[in-house]
Coordinates of C-alpha atoms in Angstrom, one line a residue:
M903 CA 57.0 -166.6 -31.2
K904 CA 54.5 -163.7 -30.8
E905 CA 55.8 -160.3 -29.7
D906 CA 53.4 -160.3 -26.7
S907 CA 54.5 -163.8 -25.6
K908 CA 55.0 -164.2 -21.9
R909 CA 58.6 -164.2 -20.8
V910 CA 59.6 -167.3 -18.7
V911 CA 63.1 -167.3 -17.2
I912 CA 64.4 -170.6 -15.8
I913 CA 67.5 -170.5 -13.6
G914 CA 69.3 -173.9 -13.6
G915 CA 69.7 -176.3 -16.4
G916 CA 69.6 -179.6 -14.5
V917 CA 67.1 -182.4 -14.8
A918 CA 64.2 -180.2 -13.6
G919 CA 65.0 -176.8 -15.3
S920 CA 66.0 -178.2 -18.6
L921 CA 62.7 -180.1 -18.8
V922 CA 60.7 -177.0 -18.1
A923 CA 62.6 -175.0 -20.8
K924 CA 62.2 -177.8 -23.4
S925 CA 58.4 -178.2 -22.6
L926 CA 57.6 -174.5 -22.7
Q927 CA 59.8 -173.3 -25.6
F928 CA 56.8 -173.1 -28.0
H929 CA 54.3 -171.7 -25.4
A930 CA 56.4 -168.7 -24.1
H931 CA 59.6 -166.7 -24.7
V932 CA 62.0 -169.0 -22.7
T933 CA 65.3 -168.0 -21.4
L934 CA 67.5 -170.6 -19.7
V935 CA 70.2 -169.4 -17.3
D936 CA 72.8 -172.0 -16.5
P937 CA 76.6 -171.8 -15.7
K938 CA 77.3 -174.6 -18.1
E939 CA 76.5 -175.2 -21.7
Y940 CA 74.9 -178.6 -21.3
F941 CA 72.3 -180.7 -19.4
E942 CA 73.8 -183.8 -17.8
I943 CA 71.8 -186.9 -16.7
T944 CA 73.6 -186.9 -13.4
W945 CA 72.6 -190.4 -12.3
A946 CA 74.6 -191.8 -15.2
S947 CA 77.8 -189.9 -14.3
L948 CA 79.3 -192.8 -12.2
R949 CA 78.8 -195.3 -15.1
S950 CA 80.7 -192.7 -17.4
M951 CA 83.7 -192.8 -15.0
V952 CA 84.2 -196.5 -15.8
E953 CA 82.9 -196.2 -19.4
P954 CA 83.6 -192.7 -20.7
S955 CA 81.7 -193.3 -24.0
F956 CA 78.5 -193.7 -22.0
A957 CA 78.6 -189.9 -21.4
E958 CA 78.1 -189.3 -25.1
R959 CA 74.4 -189.9 -24.5
S960 CA 74.1 -188.5 -21.0
V961 CA 75.8 -185.1 -21.5
I962 CA 73.6 -183.0 -23.9
N963 CA 74.2 -179.5 -25.1
H964 CA 71.3 -177.2 -24.1
R965 CA 70.9 -176.2 -27.7
D966 CA 70.2 -179.8 -28.8
Y967 CA 66.7 -179.7 -27.0
L968 CA 66.1 -176.0 -26.5
I969 CA 65.9 -174.9 -30.2
N970 CA 63.4 -172.1 -29.7
G971 CA 64.7 -170.1 -26.7
D972 CA 67.6 -168.1 -25.3
I973 CA 70.5 -169.7 -23.4
I974 CA 72.7 -167.5 -21.2
T975 CA 75.8 -169.4 -19.9
S976 CA 76.2 -167.7 -16.4
N977 CA 75.2 -168.0 -12.8
A978 CA 72.4 -166.1 -11.5
A979 CA 73.5 -163.3 -9.1
N980 CA 70.3 -161.6 -8.1
V981 CA 66.5 -161.7 -8.5
T982 CA 64.2 -158.7 -8.3
E983 CA 60.5 -158.5 -8.6
T984 CA 60.8 -158.2 -12.4
E985 CA 64.3 -159.2 -13.3
V986 CA 67.0 -161.8 -13.1
V987 CA 70.6 -160.4 -13.0
T988 CA 73.4 -162.8 -14.0
A989 CA 76.9 -162.9 -12.8
N990 CA 78.2 -161.7 -16.2
G991 CA 75.9 -158.5 -16.0
R992 CA 72.9 -159.5 -18.0
R993 CA 69.5 -158.2 -16.9
I994 CA 66.6 -160.5 -18.0
V995 CA 63.0 -159.3 -17.6
Y996 CA 60.6 -162.0 -16.7
D997 CA 56.8 -162.5 -16.3
Y998 CA 57.3 -165.9 -14.8
L999 CA 60.4 -167.3 -13.0
V1000 CA 61.3 -170.9 -12.3
I1001 CA 64.2 -171.5 -9.9
A1002 CA 65.9 -175.0 -10.3
T1003 CA 69.5 -174.5 -9.3
G1004 CA 69.8 -177.7 -7.3
H1005 CA 73.1 -178.4 -5.6
E1006 CA 76.5 -176.7 -6.2
D1007 CA 78.6 -178.8 -8.4
R1008 CA 81.9 -177.7 -9.9
V1009 CA 82.0 -179.1 -13.4
P1010 CA 83.5 -177.9 -16.7
I1011 CA 81.5 -175.3 -18.6
S1012 CA 81.6 -177.0 -22.0
R1013 CA 80.3 -180.4 -23.0
S1014 CA 83.7 -181.4 -24.4
G1015 CA 85.3 -180.4 -21.1
R1016 CA 82.9 -182.6 -19.2
L1017 CA 83.6 -185.6 -21.5
D1018 CA 87.4 -185.1 -21.0
K1019 CA 86.8 -185.1 -17.2
F1020 CA 85.2 -188.5 -17.4
K1021 CA 88.1 -189.8 -19.5
E1022 CA 90.6 -188.4 -16.9
D1023 CA 88.6 -190.1 -14.1
N1024 CA 88.6 -193.4 -16.0
Q1025 CA 92.3 -193.3 -16.5
K1026 CA 92.8 -192.5 -12.8
I1027 CA 90.7 -195.7 -12.1
K1028 CA 92.6 -197.8 -14.6
S1029 CA 96.0 -196.8 -13.5
A1030 CA 95.3 -197.4 -9.8
H1031 CA 95.9 -200.6 -8.0
S1032 CA 94.0 -199.4 -4.9
I1033 CA 91.2 -196.8 -4.6
L1034 CA 89.6 -195.0 -1.7
I1035 CA 86.0 -193.9 -1.9
I1036 CA 85.0 -191.4 0.9
G1037 CA 81.3 -191.4 1.5
G1038 CA 78.7 -194.2 1.8
G1039 CA 75.6 -192.4 0.4
P1040 CA 74.1 -193.4 -3.0
T1041 CA 77.0 -191.9 -4.9
G1042 CA 79.8 -193.7 -3.0
V1043 CA 77.9 -197.0 -3.0
E1044 CA 77.2 -196.7 -6.7
L1045 CA 80.8 -195.8 -7.6
A1046 CA 82.1 -198.7 -5.5
G1047 CA 79.7 -201.0 -7.3
E1048 CA 80.7 -199.7 -10.8
I1049 CA 84.4 -200.0 -10.2
A1050 CA 84.1 -203.5 -8.4
V1051 CA 82.1 -204.9 -11.3
D1052 CA 84.1 -203.5 -14.2
F1053 CA 87.6 -203.7 -12.4
P1054 CA 87.3 -206.6 -10.1
D1055 CA 91.1 -206.6 -9.6
K1056 CA 91.1 -203.2 -7.9
K1057 CA 91.4 -203.0 -4.2
I1058 CA 88.6 -200.7 -3.1
T1059 CA 88.1 -199.2 0.3
L1060 CA 85.0 -197.2 1.2
V1061 CA 85.0 -195.0 4.3
H1062 CA 81.7 -193.7 5.7
K1063 CA 81.2 -191.4 8.8
G1064 CA 77.7 -192.9 9.4
S1065 CA 76.8 -196.1 11.2
R1066 CA 75.4 -197.6 8.1
L1067 CA 75.4 -197.1 4.3
L1068 CA 72.6 -195.3 2.4
E1069 CA 71.2 -193.5 5.4
F1070 CA 68.8 -191.5 3.2
I1071 CA 66.6 -194.6 3.0
G1072 CA 65.8 -197.6 5.3
A1073 CA 68.3 -199.7 7.2
K1074 CA 67.5 -203.0 5.2
A1075 CA 68.8 -201.3 2.0
G1076 CA 72.0 -200.3 3.7
D1077 CA 72.6 -203.7 5.2
K1078 CA 71.9 -205.5 1.9
S1079 CA 74.3 -203.1 0.1
L1080 CA 77.0 -203.7 2.7
K1081 CA 76.7 -207.4 2.2
W1082 CA 76.8 -207.0 -1.6
L1083 CA 79.9 -204.8 -1.5
K1084 CA 81.7 -207.2 0.8
S1085 CA 80.9 -210.1 -1.6
K1086 CA 82.8 -208.1 -4.2
N1087 CA 85.8 -207.6 -1.9
V1088 CA 85.2 -204.0 -1.1
V1089 CA 86.5 -203.1 2.3
V1090 CA 83.9 -200.9 4.1
K1091 CA 84.8 -198.9 7.2
L1092 CA 81.8 -197.3 9.0
E1093 CA 81.8 -194.5 11.6
Q1094 CA 85.0 -193.1 10.4
S1095 CA 86.0 -190.1 8.3
V1096 CA 89.2 -189.1 6.3
D1097 CA 90.9 -185.7 6.6
L1098 CA 92.1 -185.0 3.2
N1099 CA 93.7 -181.8 4.4
A1100 CA 96.2 -183.9 6.3
S1101 CA 97.4 -185.6 3.1
T1102 CA 99.6 -184.2 0.4
D1103 CA 99.5 -184.4 -3.4
G1104 CA 100.9 -187.8 -4.5
Q1105 CA 100.7 -189.2 -1.0
K1106 CA 99.2 -192.8 -0.9
I1107 CA 98.6 -193.1 2.8
Y1108 CA 95.4 -191.7 4.2
Q1109 CA 94.5 -191.7 7.9
T1110 CA 90.9 -192.1 9.3
S1111 CA 89.4 -190.5 12.3
N1112 CA 90.0 -193.7 14.2
G1113 CA 93.7 -193.6 13.6
E1114 CA 93.6 -196.3 11.0
T1115 CA 95.8 -196.0 7.9
I1116 CA 94.7 -196.7 4.3
E1117 CA 96.9 -197.1 1.4
A1118 CA 95.4 -196.1 -1.8
D1119 CA 96.7 -194.8 -5.2
C1120 CA 93.9 -192.4 -5.7
H1121 CA 90.6 -191.3 -3.9
F1122 CA 87.1 -190.1 -4.9
L1123 CA 85.2 -187.8 -2.7
C1124 CA 81.5 -188.8 -2.7
I1125 CA 79.8 -186.7 0.0
G1126 CA 76.8 -184.5 -0.2
K1127 CA 77.1 -181.1 -2.0
P1128 CA 75.6 -177.9 -0.5
L1129 CA 72.4 -176.5 -2.0
S1130 CA 72.9 -173.8 -4.7
S1131 CA 70.8 -171.3 -2.8
A1132 CA 73.2 -169.0 -0.8
W1133 CA 73.0 -166.4 -3.6
L1134 CA 69.2 -166.0 -2.8
N1135 CA 70.0 -164.4 0.6
E1136 CA 70.7 -161.1 -1.0
T1137 CA 67.6 -161.1 -3.2
V1138 CA 63.9 -160.4 -2.8
L1139 CA 63.4 -164.1 -2.0
K1140 CA 65.7 -164.0 1.1
N1141 CA 62.7 -164.5 3.4
D1142 CA 61.4 -167.5 1.4
L1143 CA 64.1 -169.8 2.4
D1144 CA 64.0 -172.3 5.4
V1145 CA 66.9 -172.7 7.8
Q1146 CA 68.5 -175.3 5.6
G1147 CA 68.4 -172.9 2.6
R1148 CA 65.6 -174.6 0.8
I1149 CA 62.9 -172.5 -0.9
K1150 CA 59.4 -172.8 0.7
V1151 CA 56.8 -173.7 -1.9
D1152 CA 53.1 -174.3 -1.9
E1153 CA 51.3 -177.4 -3.4
K1154 CA 51.3 -175.8 -6.8
L1155 CA 55.2 -175.5 -6.5
R1156 CA 54.9 -171.7 -6.3
V1157 CA 57.2 -169.8 -3.9
N1158 CA 55.0 -169.2 -0.9
G1159 CA 53.0 -166.1 -1.3
R1160 CA 54.0 -165.4 -4.9
S1161 CA 52.0 -166.1 -8.0
N1162 CA 54.6 -165.9 -10.7
I1163 CA 57.7 -167.5 -9.2
F1164 CA 58.1 -171.3 -9.0
A1165 CA 60.8 -173.6 -7.6
I1166 CA 61.5 -177.2 -8.3
G1167 CA 64.0 -179.9 -7.7
D1168 CA 66.6 -180.3 -4.8
I1169 CA 66.3 -176.7 -3.8
T1170 CA 62.7 -177.0 -2.5
D1171 CA 61.3 -177.9 1.0
I1172 CA 58.5 -180.3 -0.3
P1173 CA 57.3 -182.5 2.5
Q1174 CA 57.5 -186.2 2.1
L1175 CA 53.9 -187.2 2.5
C1176 CA 51.5 -184.3 2.8
W1177 CA 51.0 -180.5 2.4
G1178 CA 49.9 -178.4 5.3
K1179 CA 48.5 -179.9 8.4
C1180 CA 49.2 -183.7 8.4
P1181 CA 47.5 -186.5 10.3
K1182 CA 49.1 -187.1 13.7
S1183 CA 50.5 -190.4 12.3
L1184 CA 52.7 -188.5 9.8
N1185 CA 55.6 -186.2 10.4
S1186 CA 55.1 -183.0 8.3
E1187 CA 58.7 -182.0 9.1
T1188 CA 60.1 -185.0 7.1
K1189 CA 61.0 -183.8 3.5
E1190 CA 60.6 -185.6 0.3
L1191 CA 63.8 -187.4 -0.9
K1192 CA 65.8 -185.5 -3.5
Q1193 CA 65.8 -187.7 -6.6
G1194 CA 65.9 -187.1 -10.3
F1195 CA 62.7 -188.7 -11.2
L1196 CA 60.9 -186.6 -8.6
A1197 CA 62.5 -183.4 -9.9
Q1198 CA 61.2 -184.4 -13.4
Q1199 CA 57.7 -184.9 -12.0
Q1200 CA 57.9 -181.5 -10.4
A1201 CA 58.9 -180.0 -13.7
N1202 CA 55.9 -181.4 -15.4
V1203 CA 53.6 -180.0 -12.7
V1204 CA 55.1 -176.5 -13.2
V1205 CA 54.8 -176.8 -17.0
N1206 CA 51.2 -177.6 -16.7
N1207 CA 50.6 -174.8 -14.3
L1208 CA 52.4 -172.2 -16.3
K1209 CA 50.4 -173.2 -19.4
V1210 CA 47.2 -172.8 -17.4
I1211 CA 48.3 -169.2 -16.4
I1212 CA 49.7 -168.2 -19.7
E1213 CA 46.5 -169.4 -21.6
G1214 CA 44.3 -167.5 -19.1
R1215 CA 42.5 -170.5 -17.8
R1216 CA 41.0 -170.7 -14.3
E1217 CA 43.3 -171.5 -11.3
C1218 CA 41.3 -174.6 -10.5
K1219 CA 42.9 -176.1 -13.6
M1220 CA 46.3 -175.9 -12.0
E1221 CA 47.8 -179.2 -10.9
T1222 CA 48.8 -180.0 -7.3
Y1223 CA 52.1 -181.8 -6.8
K1224 CA 51.7 -185.0 -4.8
P1225 CA 54.7 -185.7 -2.6
H1226 CA 56.1 -189.3 -2.6
S1227 CA 57.1 -191.7 0.1
A1228 CA 60.6 -193.0 0.3
L1229 CA 61.3 -194.9 -2.9
A1230 CA 64.8 -195.4 -4.3
I1231 CA 66.9 -197.6 -6.6
V1232 CA 70.6 -197.6 -6.1
S1233 CA 72.6 -199.3 -8.9
L1234 CA 75.2 -202.0 -8.0
G1235 CA 77.2 -202.3 -11.2
R1236 CA 75.7 -203.1 -14.6
K1237 CA 73.2 -205.8 -13.7
E1238 CA 72.1 -205.5 -10.1
A1239 CA 70.6 -202.9 -7.7
V1240 CA 69.1 -202.5 -4.4
A1241 CA 65.6 -201.0 -4.3
Q1242 CA 63.4 -199.7 -1.6
F1243 CA 59.7 -199.7 -2.2
P1244 CA 57.0 -198.6 0.3
F1245 CA 56.6 -202.1 1.8
L1246 CA 59.5 -204.0 0.3
T1247 CA 63.3 -203.8 0.0
V1248 CA 65.0 -206.1 -2.5
I1249 CA 68.5 -206.5 -4.0
G1250 CA 69.8 -208.3 -7.1
R1251 CA 68.9 -208.8 -10.8
I1252 CA 65.3 -207.8 -10.7
P1253 CA 65.8 -204.1 -9.5
G1254 CA 68.8 -204.2 -11.6
L1255 CA 66.6 -204.7 -14.7
I1256 CA 64.6 -201.6 -13.9
K1257 CA 67.6 -199.2 -13.7
S1258 CA 71.1 -200.6 -13.9
R1259 CA 71.6 -201.5 -17.6
D1260 CA 70.8 -198.1 -19.2
L1261 CA 70.3 -196.0 -16.0
F1262 CA 67.1 -194.4 -17.6
V1263 CA 69.3 -192.5 -20.1
G1264 CA 67.3 -193.5 -23.2
K1265 CA 64.1 -192.8 -21.4
T1266 CA 65.4 -189.3 -20.4
R1267 CA 66.6 -188.5 -23.8
K1268 CA 63.3 -189.4 -25.2
Q1269 CA 61.6 -187.2 -22.7
M1270 CA 63.8 -184.3 -23.9
G1271 CA 62.6 -184.9 -27.5
L1272 CA 66.0 -186.6 -28.5
N1273 CA 66.8 -189.9 -30.1
P1274 CA 67.3 -192.4 -27.2
D1275 CA 70.4 -193.8 -29.0
I1276 CA 73.0 -191.7 -30.8
E1277 CA 75.8 -192.5 -33.2
I1278 CA 79.1 -191.2 -31.9
I1279 CA 80.7 -189.0 -34.6
L1280 CA 84.3 -188.2 -34.1
T1281 CA 85.2 -184.5 -34.9

C-alpha cells in the first residue's frame, strides 16, 4: 500500500462492515475495529445450535478475508472529526469513516469461544425434554423450526407478547408460520410474556403474564437486541441520531451533512421506499427492514462511493442506495420456509429451496473471497 493511501476506518465487523473492509483492502489503508476476532454469518446461528459443525463455515476469523489491513479487537469509545478512539485506548486517524456497529450482542471474543458456545447450546437442547422459547419474531420462529425438525420428540413452547408471529412483516406470513409450528406440535402462546427475573437457576417452572405456568427444562431468549449506538451520544455525531438511536443518512449512505463519514446496516434510518419527500401514497416514516442481504447491498454502495472519492472521480459517479419494500424469507427447519414477496406470501418447500438448505452461507463465503466449502481440520 502506498504511503499516501487514504485511511479508511470501519467500526463494526458484522455482515456490512466486514464486506466493506474486504472490498477496500487493496484500495486504501483499511483498519477494522470490532470487539470480536471474527465475522459471523448471523442468520446461520440458529442452525448452528442444532448442528454445531455448521458454524465451522459461518464463523470466520477477520484475518481470513482481511489479509491487507489492520484489525483492532476492541469496541469504539469515541469519534472525533479526525480520529476513532477505542475502548482499549487506541487512537486511529481516518480520512474516511464507516460505522456499521449494528445491534448489541454479547458473544465470545474468539472464534473458538463462539464455536464452543454453539456446542453448549446444542447440548442444552439435546439434554432437555421440554424447551421454552421466548419471542415470536424471526429468531424465535426459526429456532422453534430448527429444533422441531431436528428433535421432533422435544416439547417446545413459544411465548410471544404480540398478537401474531413475525410482526415485522405481513399478517399472512405470521398466520402461515403459526399453522406450520402447530403442525409440528409446537405450543404457541400469544399476547403473553415471561418474567425471567421471577425464576431461579435450575427452576423448571415459568409463569406467563396471564398467570399460566409452563414447565421447561431450559429456555432461549429470542427478543430484539438494542442498537449499538448509545456510545455515539458522547461523540461529534450525537446530533446525527434520530429518537430511536439510528444514524441519519442521505441517499449516498453518508451521515447527513458529512462528506467523509458513512453508516450502513441496522444502525441506519433508511426509509423503506423512498428518500426525501415521498408521494402521498407512501409513508416516508416507515423504515426499511433490517436484514442481512440489505446490509450487504448497502456495503456495496459505500464501497463504490468510497472508490469514487478516493480515485478523485466526479460525485455524479457515486451510487444512490435504493431502499427496498418488505421482502423476507424465514426458515422453517432444513427444507421449508415462509417467504413474503411484494405481492405474494408463500410457505413450504419452494421458499425453502431458496434459503433453508444452506442459509446462503456458501454464497456469503464466496462474496468474502473464501471457499464456499471448507474441510474441517481438528487442531
